[in-house]
Amino acid sequence: MQRAEHNDGILATLEEVSLHQLNIEKIELLGHMCKHLRILYFQSNLIARLENLHKLKELEYLNMAVNNLTKIQNLQRCESLQKLDLTVNFLDKAGLLSVQSLQHNDHLADLYLLGNPCAEWHGYRPFIVGTLPQLRKLDGQQIPPSEGIAARQMLPGLLQQLRQELLAEGIDPDKAAQVEDDSVTSDDIAETGYRDESGEMRRPWCPATRILEHRESQAQEAEAESRRKAQQQSYCNPDDIKTQLREDFPAIQEGEDIRQKNEGKWEFTLQDSANGAAVELDVEIGRYMDTSLVKADVQPLFVQLLIKGRLLQLRLPCEVRPDSSKAERSAATGHLLLTMPKEDLSGAASNPAYTRPSASLPAHDRPSALPTKIQPISRMSKAGSGNTRVAQKTSQKAATMCVDVDDDNEDFLPEL
């Protein structure tokens, strides 16, 4: 009802309301708030009962297609009703007896019941035409006077036949004709299905099933929305972010398996150098990232990078010499290149299971292709530790990696 912006937000004077495809289960308050409605669209909802519409004295067109209706009721006081659309509901043969409640709607000229189970009964059309002599069209087809006369003559026999068929099916026709009751009015819907041998729920197609499936879908959507909000909140919480970032490399115990990790989802290549004498690790970390945020640790069988607190840990395809390794970074692209000489050039070839070819990174983006724009990252060795840690000196700033300003370069971006 918040869509009354075209009427200056005034509900009391609305003449047309569209509330379709909103999964509405029950009609409430509409007859009290919008008493001057002339056109009302309620199609494609989950409404099981026509109710709370008796105050709409000016209502001319009511569309209740694709709902859960099993009876026609509570429209007797809609004195101006001219067109009623009940396409694709659940009115069966017993529901045909509730059609007589429309006999008091003298202006009703157009009725749609296609898609209901009752439309499959052999006497459906003459029964409706004979019961409602004021109709001019049924299911979009004109009703000529001759058809109306013939239908009224057939009506007593059709009514008797219908009652007999209902009795044979165990249905009380007198109870079915009582339009004041409804089979699905409670908010607590009993389970209609069963689980088969595979554990899958099997339900018949009925109004209760539609409501149950809708409520289950609503619960799943609410749960997914709750998880999404919780995840967003964790992303926006500085304390949670801080706990996720690493301040130093994780300790690797002797004999421990080296697991591949890429917490920052960095694009990289790991492969032999062009002459086969070294293993090269090329990591795309971005041109404008400060080099002080990058740490490197080269070990004989694995390498670790700590980039903005995110760990990149890779097992090497062969043994390398950490003390001879070097790190370089391209000032043009920001790529970091670690060159790690092999320990044994005459030994076995590199294990291809631990390599990552350069298909994902274009050759012209590799730092080795831009020697004139590479600034070396200094190496610091721990005395007696047998490993080499490659890191940026605290006194060295990222500004040393910027190229000179070129006024003719349209792609040049100045330092922020």
Coordinates of C-alpha atoms in Angstrom, one line a residue:
M1 CA 0.0 0.0 0.0
Q2 CA 3.0 2.2 0.0
R3 CA 2.7 2.5 -3.8
A4 CA 0.1 5.2 -3.6
E5 CA 2.7 7.9 -4.6
H6 CA 0.6 8.7 -7.7
N7 CA -2.3 9.7 -5.5
D8 CA -0.3 11.9 -3.2
G9 CA 0.0 9.1 -0.7
I10 CA -3.8 9.2 0.1
L11 CA -5.3 5.7 0.4
A12 CA -8.9 6.5 1.1
T13 CA -9.5 7.9 -2.5
L14 CA -7.6 5.2 -4.4
E15 CA -9.6 3.7 -7.3
E16 CA -7.1 1.1 -8.6
V17 CA -4.6 -1.0 -6.7
S18 CA -2.2 -3.7 -8.0
L19 CA -1.0 -6.2 -5.4
H20 CA 0.1 -9.0 -7.7
Q21 CA 3.1 -11.4 -7.2
L22 CA 3.6 -10.4 -3.5
N23 CA 3.0 -13.8 -1.9
I24 CA 0.1 -12.5 0.0
E25 CA -1.7 -15.2 2.0
K26 CA -4.7 -13.2 3.4
I27 CA -6.8 -10.2 2.5
E28 CA -6.9 -7.7 5.4
L29 CA -7.8 -4.1 6.0
L30 CA -8.2 -3.3 2.3
G31 CA -12.0 -2.9 2.5
H32 CA -11.5 -0.5 5.4
M33 CA -8.7 1.7 4.0
C34 CA -9.7 1.9 0.3
K35 CA -13.5 1.9 0.1
H36 CA -13.6 3.6 -3.3
L37 CA -11.7 0.9 -5.2
R38 CA -13.0 0.2 -8.7
I39 CA -10.2 -2.1 -9.9
L40 CA -8.3 -4.6 -7.8
Y41 CA -5.4 -6.8 -9.0
F42 CA -4.6 -9.7 -6.6
Q43 CA -3.3 -12.3 -9.2
S44 CA -0.3 -14.6 -8.5
N45 CA -0.5 -14.6 -4.7
L46 CA -1.3 -17.3 -2.1
I47 CA -4.7 -16.2 -1.0
A48 CA -6.9 -19.1 0.1
R49 CA -10.1 -17.3 0.9
L50 CA -12.1 -14.3 -0.5
E51 CA -12.8 -12.2 2.5
N52 CA -12.8 -8.6 3.9
L53 CA -14.1 -7.2 0.5
H54 CA -17.7 -6.7 1.4
K55 CA -17.2 -2.9 2.0
L56 CA -16.0 -2.3 -1.6
K57 CA -19.4 -1.2 -2.9
E58 CA -17.8 0.4 -6.0
L59 CA -15.6 -2.5 -7.0
E60 CA -16.1 -3.3 -10.7
Y61 CA -13.2 -5.6 -11.6
L62 CA -11.5 -8.1 -9.3
N63 CA -8.6 -10.2 -10.6
M64 CA -7.8 -13.2 -8.3
A65 CA -6.1 -15.4 -10.9
V66 CA -3.4 -17.9 -9.8
N67 CA -4.2 -18.1 -6.1
N68 CA -5.4 -20.8 -3.7
L69 CA -9.1 -20.3 -3.9
T70 CA -11.4 -23.3 -3.5
K71 CA -14.7 -21.5 -3.2
I72 CA -16.4 -18.3 -4.4
Q73 CA -17.7 -16.5 -1.3
N74 CA -18.0 -13.1 0.4
L75 CA -18.6 -11.2 -2.8
Q76 CA -22.4 -10.9 -2.4
R77 CA -22.1 -7.3 -1.2
C78 CA -19.9 -6.1 -4.0
E79 CA -22.9 -4.6 -5.7
S80 CA -21.0 -3.0 -8.6
L81 CA -18.9 -6.1 -9.6
Q82 CA -18.9 -6.5 -13.4
K83 CA -15.8 -8.7 -14.1
L84 CA -14.4 -11.5 -11.9
D85 CA -11.2 -13.4 -12.9
L86 CA -10.6 -16.6 -11.0
T87 CA -8.3 -18.3 -13.6
V88 CA -6.0 -21.1 -12.4
N89 CA -7.3 -21.6 -8.8
F90 CA -8.4 -24.8 -7.1
L91 CA -12.2 -24.7 -7.6
D92 CA -13.2 -28.4 -8.1
K93 CA -16.6 -29.9 -8.8
A94 CA -17.6 -29.2 -5.2
G95 CA -16.6 -25.6 -5.7
L96 CA -19.1 -25.3 -8.5
L97 CA -21.9 -25.3 -5.9
S98 CA -20.4 -22.0 -4.5
V99 CA -21.0 -20.3 -7.8
Q100 CA -24.6 -19.6 -6.7
S101 CA -23.2 -17.0 -4.2
L102 CA -22.7 -14.7 -7.3
Q103 CA -26.5 -14.7 -8.1
H104 CA -26.8 -11.5 -6.0
N105 CA -24.2 -9.7 -8.1
D106 CA -26.7 -8.3 -10.7
H107 CA -24.1 -6.4 -12.7
L108 CA -21.6 -9.3 -13.1
A109 CA -21.3 -9.9 -16.8
D110 CA -17.8 -11.4 -17.3
L111 CA -16.5 -14.5 -15.4
Y112 CA -13.3 -16.4 -15.9
L113 CA -12.8 -19.9 -14.4
L114 CA -10.4 -21.5 -16.9
G115 CA -7.6 -23.6 -15.3
N116 CA -9.7 -24.7 -12.4
P117 CA -10.4 -28.5 -11.9
C118 CA -14.2 -27.7 -12.2
A119 CA -13.7 -26.6 -15.9
E120 CA -13.0 -30.3 -16.7
W121 CA -16.5 -31.4 -15.7
H122 CA -18.6 -32.2 -18.7
G123 CA -21.5 -30.0 -17.6
Y124 CA -19.3 -27.1 -16.5
R125 CA -20.3 -24.4 -19.0
P126 CA -24.1 -25.0 -19.0
F127 CA -24.1 -25.3 -15.2
I128 CA -22.4 -21.8 -14.8
V129 CA -24.5 -20.2 -17.5
G130 CA -27.7 -21.6 -16.1
T131 CA -26.8 -20.6 -12.5
L132 CA -25.8 -17.1 -13.4
P133 CA -28.3 -15.7 -16.0
Q134 CA -26.8 -12.2 -15.7
L135 CA -23.5 -13.4 -17.4
R136 CA -22.7 -12.1 -20.9
K137 CA -19.3 -13.8 -21.3
L138 CA -17.8 -16.9 -19.7
D139 CA -14.0 -17.6 -20.1
G140 CA -13.9 -14.9 -22.8
Q141 CA -16.6 -16.4 -24.9
Q142 CA -19.9 -14.7 -25.6
I143 CA -23.1 -16.3 -24.2
P144 CA -25.9 -15.9 -26.8
P145 CA -29.5 -15.8 -25.6
S146 CA -30.2 -19.3 -27.0
E147 CA -27.4 -20.8 -25.0
G148 CA -28.7 -19.1 -21.8
I149 CA -32.2 -20.5 -22.4
A150 CA -30.9 -24.0 -23.0
A151 CA -28.6 -23.9 -20.0
R152 CA -31.4 -22.9 -17.6
Q153 CA -33.5 -25.8 -18.9
M154 CA -30.5 -28.2 -18.3
L155 CA -29.7 -26.8 -14.9
P156 CA -31.9 -29.0 -12.6
G157 CA -30.6 -32.2 -14.2
L158 CA -27.0 -31.0 -14.0
L159 CA -27.4 -30.0 -10.4
Q160 CA -28.8 -33.4 -9.5
Q161 CA -26.1 -35.2 -11.4
L162 CA -23.4 -33.1 -9.7
R163 CA -24.7 -33.9 -6.2
Q164 CA -24.8 -37.6 -7.0
E165 CA -21.2 -37.6 -8.3
L166 CA -20.1 -35.7 -5.1
L167 CA -21.9 -38.2 -2.9
A168 CA -20.3 -41.1 -4.8
E169 CA -16.9 -39.5 -4.1
G170 CA -17.7 -39.1 -0.4
I171 CA -18.3 -35.3 -0.5
D172 CA -21.3 -33.8 1.3
P173 CA -22.9 -31.5 -1.4
D174 CA -24.8 -29.5 1.3
K175 CA -21.5 -28.7 3.1
A176 CA -19.8 -27.9 -0.1
A177 CA -22.5 -25.4 -0.9
Q178 CA -21.9 -23.5 2.4
V179 CA -19.9 -20.5 1.2
E180 CA -19.2 -19.2 4.7
D181 CA -16.6 -21.9 5.5
D182 CA -13.2 -22.5 4.0
S183 CA -10.9 -25.5 4.0
V184 CA -7.6 -23.5 4.3
T185 CA -8.0 -20.6 6.8
S186 CA -5.7 -21.5 9.6
D187 CA -2.2 -20.0 9.9
D188 CA -1.0 -23.4 10.9
I189 CA -0.8 -25.5 7.8
A190 CA -0.4 -29.3 8.3
E191 CA 2.2 -31.1 6.3
T192 CA 0.7 -32.4 3.1
G193 CA 3.5 -34.6 1.8
Y194 CA 5.8 -37.5 2.7
R195 CA 9.4 -38.4 2.2
D196 CA 10.2 -41.1 -0.3
E197 CA 13.0 -43.7 0.0
S198 CA 15.6 -41.3 -1.1
G199 CA 14.6 -38.8 1.6
E200 CA 13.1 -36.3 -0.9
M201 CA 9.8 -34.6 0.1
R202 CA 6.8 -35.4 -2.1
R203 CA 3.8 -33.2 -1.9
P204 CA 0.5 -33.1 -3.9
W205 CA -0.4 -29.9 -5.8
C206 CA -2.9 -28.2 -3.6
P207 CA -3.3 -24.8 -1.8
A208 CA -1.7 -26.0 1.4
T209 CA 1.4 -27.2 -0.6
R210 CA 1.8 -23.7 -2.2
I211 CA 1.7 -22.0 1.2
L212 CA 4.1 -24.5 2.8
E213 CA 6.6 -24.2 -0.1
H214 CA 6.4 -20.4 0.0
R215 CA 7.0 -20.3 3.8
E216 CA 10.0 -22.6 3.4
S217 CA 11.4 -20.4 0.7
Q218 CA 10.9 -17.4 2.9
A219 CA 12.8 -19.0 5.7
Q220 CA 15.7 -20.0 3.4
E221 CA 15.8 -16.4 2.1
A222 CA 15.8 -15.0 5.6
E223 CA 18.6 -17.3 6.7
A224 CA 20.7 -16.4 3.6
E225 CA 20.1 -12.7 4.2
S226 CA 21.2 -13.1 7.8
R227 CA 24.4 -14.9 6.7
R228 CA 25.1 -12.2 4.1
K229 CA 24.7 -9.4 6.7
A230 CA 26.9 -11.2 9.2
Q231 CA 29.6 -11.6 6.5
Q232 CA 29.4 -8.0 5.5
Q233 CA 29.6 -6.9 9.1
S234 CA 32.7 -9.0 9.6
Y235 CA 34.3 -7.4 6.5
C236 CA 33.5 -3.9 7.9
N237 CA 34.7 -4.6 11.4
P238 CA 38.3 -3.4 11.8
D239 CA 38.9 -5.8 14.7
D240 CA 37.9 -8.8 12.6
I241 CA 40.1 -7.6 9.7
K242 CA 43.1 -7.1 12.0
T243 CA 42.9 -10.6 13.3
Q244 CA 42.9 -12.0 9.7
L245 CA 46.1 -10.2 8.8
R246 CA 49.5 -11.7 9.5
E247 CA 52.4 -9.7 11.0
D248 CA 55.1 -12.3 10.3
F249 CA 55.7 -15.6 8.5
P250 CA 54.2 -18.7 10.1
A251 CA 56.7 -21.1 11.6
I252 CA 57.5 -24.2 9.6
Q253 CA 58.8 -27.1 11.7
E254 CA 61.4 -29.5 10.3
G255 CA 59.7 -32.3 8.4
E256 CA 56.4 -30.5 8.2
D257 CA 54.5 -30.7 4.9
I258 CA 54.5 -27.4 3.0
R259 CA 51.0 -26.5 2.0
Q260 CA 50.2 -24.2 -0.9
K261 CA 48.6 -20.9 0.3
N262 CA 47.4 -17.8 -1.5
E263 CA 45.5 -15.8 1.0
G264 CA 45.6 -12.6 -1.1
K265 CA 44.4 -14.3 -4.3
W266 CA 47.5 -12.9 -6.1
E267 CA 48.1 -13.7 -9.7
F268 CA 51.6 -15.3 -10.1
T269 CA 53.8 -17.6 -12.2
L270 CA 56.4 -20.1 -10.9
Q271 CA 58.7 -21.5 -13.5
D272 CA 62.2 -22.1 -14.6
S273 CA 64.2 -19.1 -16.0
A274 CA 65.0 -18.8 -19.7
N275 CA 68.5 -20.5 -19.2
G276 CA 67.1 -23.1 -16.8
A277 CA 69.6 -22.1 -14.1
A278 CA 67.1 -20.6 -11.7
V279 CA 63.5 -20.7 -10.6
E280 CA 61.5 -17.5 -11.1
L281 CA 58.5 -16.4 -9.1
D282 CA 56.6 -13.5 -10.7
V283 CA 53.8 -12.0 -8.6
E284 CA 51.4 -9.3 -9.7
I285 CA 51.0 -7.1 -6.7
G286 CA 50.0 -3.8 -8.2
R287 CA 51.9 -0.8 -9.3
Y288 CA 50.9 1.5 -6.4
M289 CA 51.4 -0.8 -3.5
D290 CA 54.2 0.4 -1.1
T291 CA 57.1 -2.0 -1.2
S292 CA 57.4 -1.7 2.6
L293 CA 54.2 -3.8 2.7
V294 CA 56.1 -6.7 1.0
K295 CA 58.3 -9.3 2.8
A296 CA 59.9 -12.3 1.3
D297 CA 61.5 -15.5 2.8
V298 CA 63.3 -18.0 0.5
Q299 CA 64.1 -21.4 1.8
P300 CA 65.7 -24.3 -0.1
L301 CA 62.4 -26.1 -0.8
F302 CA 59.8 -23.4 -0.4
V303 CA 59.2 -19.6 -0.6
Q304 CA 57.0 -17.3 1.4
L305 CA 55.7 -13.9 0.6
L306 CA 53.9 -11.6 3.0
I307 CA 52.0 -9.0 1.0
K308 CA 49.8 -6.6 3.1
G309 CA 49.5 -9.2 5.7
R310 CA 48.4 -11.9 3.3
L311 CA 50.5 -15.0 2.9
L312 CA 51.6 -16.5 -0.4
Q313 CA 53.4 -19.8 0.4
L314 CA 54.6 -22.1 -2.4
R315 CA 56.6 -25.3 -2.6
L316 CA 59.4 -25.0 -5.1
P317 CA 59.8 -27.4 -7.9
C318 CA 63.4 -28.1 -7.0
E319 CA 66.0 -27.2 -4.3
V320 CA 67.4 -23.6 -4.6
R321 CA 70.1 -21.5 -3.0
P322 CA 68.5 -19.0 -0.7
D323 CA 71.8 -17.0 -0.1
S324 CA 72.1 -16.3 -3.9
S325 CA 68.4 -15.4 -4.4
K326 CA 67.4 -11.8 -5.3
A327 CA 64.2 -9.9 -5.5
E328 CA 63.3 -7.1 -8.0
R329 CA 60.3 -5.1 -8.6
S330 CA 59.1 -3.3 -11.7
A331 CA 58.3 0.4 -11.3
A332 CA 56.2 0.3 -14.5
T333 CA 53.8 -2.6 -13.5
G334 CA 54.6 -3.3 -9.9
H335 CA 55.3 -6.9 -10.5
L336 CA 57.7 -8.6 -8.0
L337 CA 60.2 -11.0 -9.5
L338 CA 62.1 -13.5 -7.2
T339 CA 65.0 -15.2 -8.9
M340 CA 66.2 -18.3 -7.0
P341 CA 69.3 -20.1 -8.5
K342 CA 69.1 -23.9 -8.5
E343 CA 71.2 -25.8 -6.1
D344 CA 72.1 -28.5 -8.5
L345 CA 72.1 -27.6 -12.2
S346 CA 73.2 -31.2 -13.2
G347 CA 70.5 -32.9 -11.2
A348 CA 66.9 -33.9 -12.0
A349 CA 64.6 -31.5 -13.8
S350 CA 62.1 -29.3 -11.9
N351 CA 58.9 -31.1 -10.7
P352 CA 56.2 -29.8 -13.0
A353 CA 53.6 -30.5 -10.3
Y354 CA 54.8 -27.4 -8.5
T355 CA 55.2 -25.0 -11.4
R356 CA 52.8 -22.5 -12.8
P357 CA 53.5 -21.4 -16.4
S358 CA 53.2 -17.8 -17.5
A359 CA 50.1 -18.3 -19.6
S360 CA 48.1 -16.2 -17.1
L361 CA 50.5 -13.2 -17.2
P362 CA 51.5 -11.6 -20.5
A363 CA 55.2 -11.7 -21.3
H364 CA 55.5 -7.9 -21.7
D365 CA 54.3 -7.5 -18.1
R366 CA 57.1 -9.6 -16.6
P367 CA 59.7 -7.4 -14.7
S368 CA 62.6 -9.1 -16.5
A369 CA 61.4 -7.6 -19.7
L370 CA 61.8 -4.1 -18.3
P371 CA 65.4 -4.0 -16.8
T372 CA 65.6 -0.2 -17.0
K373 CA 62.6 0.3 -14.7
I374 CA 63.5 -2.2 -12.0
Q375 CA 64.6 -1.1 -8.5
P376 CA 66.2 -3.9 -6.5
I377 CA 64.8 -4.8 -3.1
S378 CA 67.6 -5.2 -0.6
R379 CA 68.4 -8.6 1.0
M380 CA 69.0 -9.1 4.7
S381 CA 70.5 -12.3 6.0
K382 CA 70.2 -13.7 9.5
A383 CA 73.6 -14.7 10.8
G384 CA 73.9 -18.4 11.3
S385 CA 70.3 -19.0 10.3
G386 CA 70.9 -20.7 6.9
N387 CA 67.9 -18.9 5.4
T388 CA 67.7 -15.6 3.5
R389 CA 64.9 -13.0 4.2
V390 CA 64.4 -10.5 1.5
A391 CA 62.6 -7.4 2.7
Q392 CA 62.3 -3.7 2.1
K393 CA 64.5 -1.6 4.4
T394 CA 62.5 0.7 6.6
S395 CA 64.4 3.7 5.3
Q396 CA 63.6 2.9 1.7
K397 CA 60.3 4.4 0.4
A398 CA 58.2 3.4 -2.5
A399 CA 58.9 6.8 -4.0
T400 CA 62.2 5.5 -5.2
M401 CA 60.4 3.2 -7.6
C402 CA 58.5 5.9 -9.4
V403 CA 59.6 6.8 -12.9
D404 CA 60.3 10.4 -13.9
V405 CA 57.3 12.5 -14.9
D406 CA 56.7 12.3 -18.7
D407 CA 54.4 15.1 -19.9
D408 CA 53.8 13.3 -23.2
N409 CA 52.6 10.1 -21.5
E410 CA 48.8 10.2 -21.3
D411 CA 48.7 7.1 -19.1
F412 CA 51.0 8.5 -16.4
L413 CA 49.3 8.8 -13.0
P414 CA 50.9 11.1 -10.4
E415 CA 51.7 9.8 -6.9
L416 CA 48.8 10.5 -4.5

